[in-house]
Short mmCIF file of C-alpha atoms in Angstrom, two decimals:
data_model
loop_
_atom_site.label_atom_id
_atom_site.label_comp_id
_atom_site.label_asym_id
_atom_site.label_seq_id
_atom_site.Cartn_x
_atom_site.Cartn_y
_atom_site.Cartn_z
CA UNK A 1 16.60 -25.50 22.37
CA UNK A 2 16.53 -23.58 19.07
CA UNK A 3 12.85 -22.72 19.52
CA UNK A 4 13.54 -21.34 22.98
CA UNK A 5 16.14 -18.99 21.52
CA UNK A 6 14.03 -17.84 18.56
CA UNK A 7 12.91 -14.25 19.12
CA UNK A 8 9.26 -13.36 18.81
CA UNK A 9 8.65 -10.57 16.33
CA UNK A 10 5.64 -8.37 16.00
CA UNK A 11 3.81 -8.71 12.66
CA UNK A 12 5.13 -5.30 11.60
CA UNK A 13 8.74 -6.14 12.45
CA UNK A 14 8.42 -9.50 10.74
CA UNK A 15 7.19 -7.94 7.50
CA UNK A 16 9.95 -5.28 7.57
CA UNK A 17 12.62 -7.95 7.98
CA UNK A 18 11.14 -10.01 5.15
CA UNK A 19 10.90 -7.02 2.77
CA UNK A 20 12.93 -7.37 -0.39
CA UNK A 21 13.35 -4.01 -2.11
CA UNK A 22 14.65 -5.37 -5.41
CA UNK A 23 14.88 -8.68 -7.23
CA UNK A 24 17.71 -7.40 -9.43
CA UNK A 25 21.10 -8.48 -8.11
CA UNK A 26 22.97 -5.87 -10.17
CA UNK A 27 20.76 -3.13 -8.77
CA UNK A 28 21.39 -4.36 -5.23
CA UNK A 29 25.17 -4.52 -5.71
CA UNK A 30 25.20 -1.01 -7.21
CA UNK A 31 23.13 0.22 -4.25
CA UNK A 32 25.58 -1.30 -1.77
CA UNK A 33 28.50 0.35 -3.56
CA UNK A 34 26.59 3.64 -3.41
CA UNK A 35 26.17 3.24 0.35
CA UNK A 36 29.86 2.50 0.75
CA UNK A 37 30.95 5.64 -1.07
CA UNK A 38 28.22 7.74 0.58
CA UNK A 39 29.69 6.83 3.96
CA UNK A 40 33.13 8.11 2.96
CA UNK A 41 31.81 11.70 3.05
CA UNK A 42 34.16 13.30 0.52
CA UNK A 43 33.04 15.23 -2.55
CA UNK A 44 34.65 12.68 -4.87
CA UNK A 45 33.09 9.73 -3.07
CA UNK A 46 29.67 11.37 -2.94
CA UNK A 47 29.84 11.85 -6.71
CA UNK A 48 30.74 8.15 -7.05
CA UNK A 49 27.84 7.20 -4.85
CA UNK A 50 25.44 9.15 -7.09
CA UNK A 51 26.71 7.15 -10.05
CA UNK A 52 26.09 3.86 -8.30
CA UNK A 53 22.57 4.85 -7.23
CA UNK A 54 21.78 5.88 -10.81
CA UNK A 55 23.16 2.55 -12.00
CA UNK A 56 20.93 0.74 -9.51
CA UNK A 57 17.92 2.65 -10.82
CA UNK A 58 18.87 1.84 -14.41
CA UNK A 59 18.63 -1.83 -13.44
CA UNK A 60 15.47 -1.41 -11.35
CA UNK A 61 13.56 1.89 -11.69
CA UNK A 62 11.28 0.89 -8.80
CA UNK A 63 14.12 0.43 -6.29
CA UNK A 64 12.96 2.84 -3.59
CA UNK A 65 16.11 2.56 -1.48
CA UNK A 66 18.22 3.72 -4.43
CA UNK A 67 16.06 6.85 -4.60
CA UNK A 68 16.65 7.34 -0.88
CA UNK A 69 20.37 7.00 -1.51
CA UNK A 70 20.19 9.68 -4.20
CA UNK A 71 18.24 11.96 -1.87
CA UNK A 72 20.64 11.51 1.03
CA UNK A 73 23.63 12.10 -1.22
CA UNK A 74 22.20 15.26 -2.77
CA UNK A 75 21.50 16.59 0.73
CA UNK A 76 25.16 16.12 1.70
CA UNK A 77 26.60 17.82 -1.38
CA UNK A 78 25.82 21.22 0.15
CA UNK A 79 28.07 20.46 3.11
CA UNK A 80 30.80 18.34 1.54
CA UNK A 81 31.24 19.90 -1.90
CA UNK A 82 29.88 23.41 -1.45
CA UNK A 83 27.19 23.02 -4.09
CA UNK A 84 24.41 25.60 -3.80
CA UNK A 85 21.30 24.52 -1.89
CA UNK A 86 19.20 25.85 -4.76
CA UNK A 87 20.68 23.08 -6.93
CA UNK A 88 20.89 20.18 -4.52
CA UNK A 89 17.82 20.47 -2.31
CA UNK A 90 15.28 20.33 -5.17
CA UNK A 91 17.04 17.14 -6.32
CA UNK A 92 16.95 15.86 -2.75
CA UNK A 93 13.21 16.50 -2.54
CA UNK A 94 12.51 14.89 -5.92
CA UNK A 95 14.41 11.70 -5.11
CA UNK A 96 12.92 11.34 -1.60
CA UNK A 97 9.43 11.99 -2.95
CA UNK A 98 9.94 9.34 -5.63
CA UNK A 99 11.05 6.88 -2.96
CA UNK A 100 7.89 7.56 -0.94
CA UNK A 101 5.70 7.13 -4.02
CA UNK A 102 7.14 3.63 -4.31
CA UNK A 103 7.13 2.87 -0.57
CA UNK A 104 5.48 5.32 1.82
CA UNK A 105 6.95 3.52 4.85
CA UNK A 106 10.58 4.47 4.27
CA UNK A 107 11.70 6.34 7.37
CA UNK A 108 14.89 7.39 5.58
CA UNK A 109 12.92 9.27 2.92
CA UNK A 110 10.83 11.06 5.56
CA UNK A 111 13.96 12.06 7.50
CA UNK A 112 15.53 13.42 4.32
CA UNK A 113 12.40 15.39 3.47
CA UNK A 114 12.50 16.77 7.01
CA UNK A 115 15.96 18.16 6.28
CA UNK A 116 14.72 19.77 3.07
CA UNK A 117 11.75 21.31 4.86
CA UNK A 118 13.96 22.58 7.67
CA UNK A 119 17.16 23.66 5.95
CA UNK A 120 15.85 24.75 2.55
CA UNK A 121 12.15 25.58 2.83
CA UNK A 122 12.45 26.96 6.38
CA UNK A 123 9.18 25.17 7.15
CA UNK A 124 9.51 24.01 10.74
CA UNK A 125 6.05 22.39 11.04
CA UNK A 126 6.64 20.26 7.92
CA UNK A 127 10.12 19.33 9.11
CA UNK A 128 8.79 18.24 12.49
CA UNK A 129 6.02 16.15 10.87
CA UNK A 130 8.56 14.34 8.68
CA UNK A 131 10.97 13.75 11.57
CA UNK A 132 8.16 12.39 13.73
CA UNK A 133 6.89 10.17 10.89
CA UNK A 134 10.42 8.82 10.33
CA UNK A 135 10.77 7.99 14.02
CA UNK A 136 7.32 6.41 14.19
CA UNK A 137 8.22 4.16 11.26
CA UNK A 138 11.71 3.31 12.52
CA UNK A 139 12.13 4.20 16.21
CA UNK A 140 15.81 3.22 16.32
CA UNK A 141 16.82 5.18 13.22
CA UNK A 142 19.86 7.08 14.51
CA UNK A 143 20.04 9.60 11.64
CA UNK A 144 16.46 10.67 12.26
CA UNK A 145 17.15 11.09 15.98
CA UNK A 146 20.29 13.07 15.17
CA UNK A 147 18.54 15.36 12.70
CA UNK A 148 15.50 15.82 14.90
CA UNK A 149 17.70 16.61 17.90
CA UNK A 150 19.56 19.29 15.93
CA UNK A 151 16.26 20.66 14.67
CA UNK A 152 14.83 20.90 18.19
CA UNK A 153 18.02 22.42 19.59
CA UNK A 154 18.06 25.16 16.96
#
């Protein structure tokens, strides 16, 4: 009965599910706290989330998802805390680029770079390439669909 209910996964999906981004428990816990505060979407909570992502990277400097968290948080500071794009978007780009240097298959990093290309660089072709790459890597990634839809609409 259990075998009949076991889903069949493609080799790509199986490897994504089995991926472990860090072996450091403290880094993982700090990352999860960063995600929690990132989702609150207030200036104070975004600042907290940055601290937790930095803490995660202090524990594991190769933790690509923590770099993605930094990038996503920097990109929101423009909207939620009024920080100038000239300060936050270069930090967004640097963190997302670092994440991709560690793991080039992170859809979240590509989607964040798409936002930088679109909203800061005003480079529509680069933005579209990054959005499309993000969606190719993770077809059900809602944030990439949302960003890409706004990009296409505008």
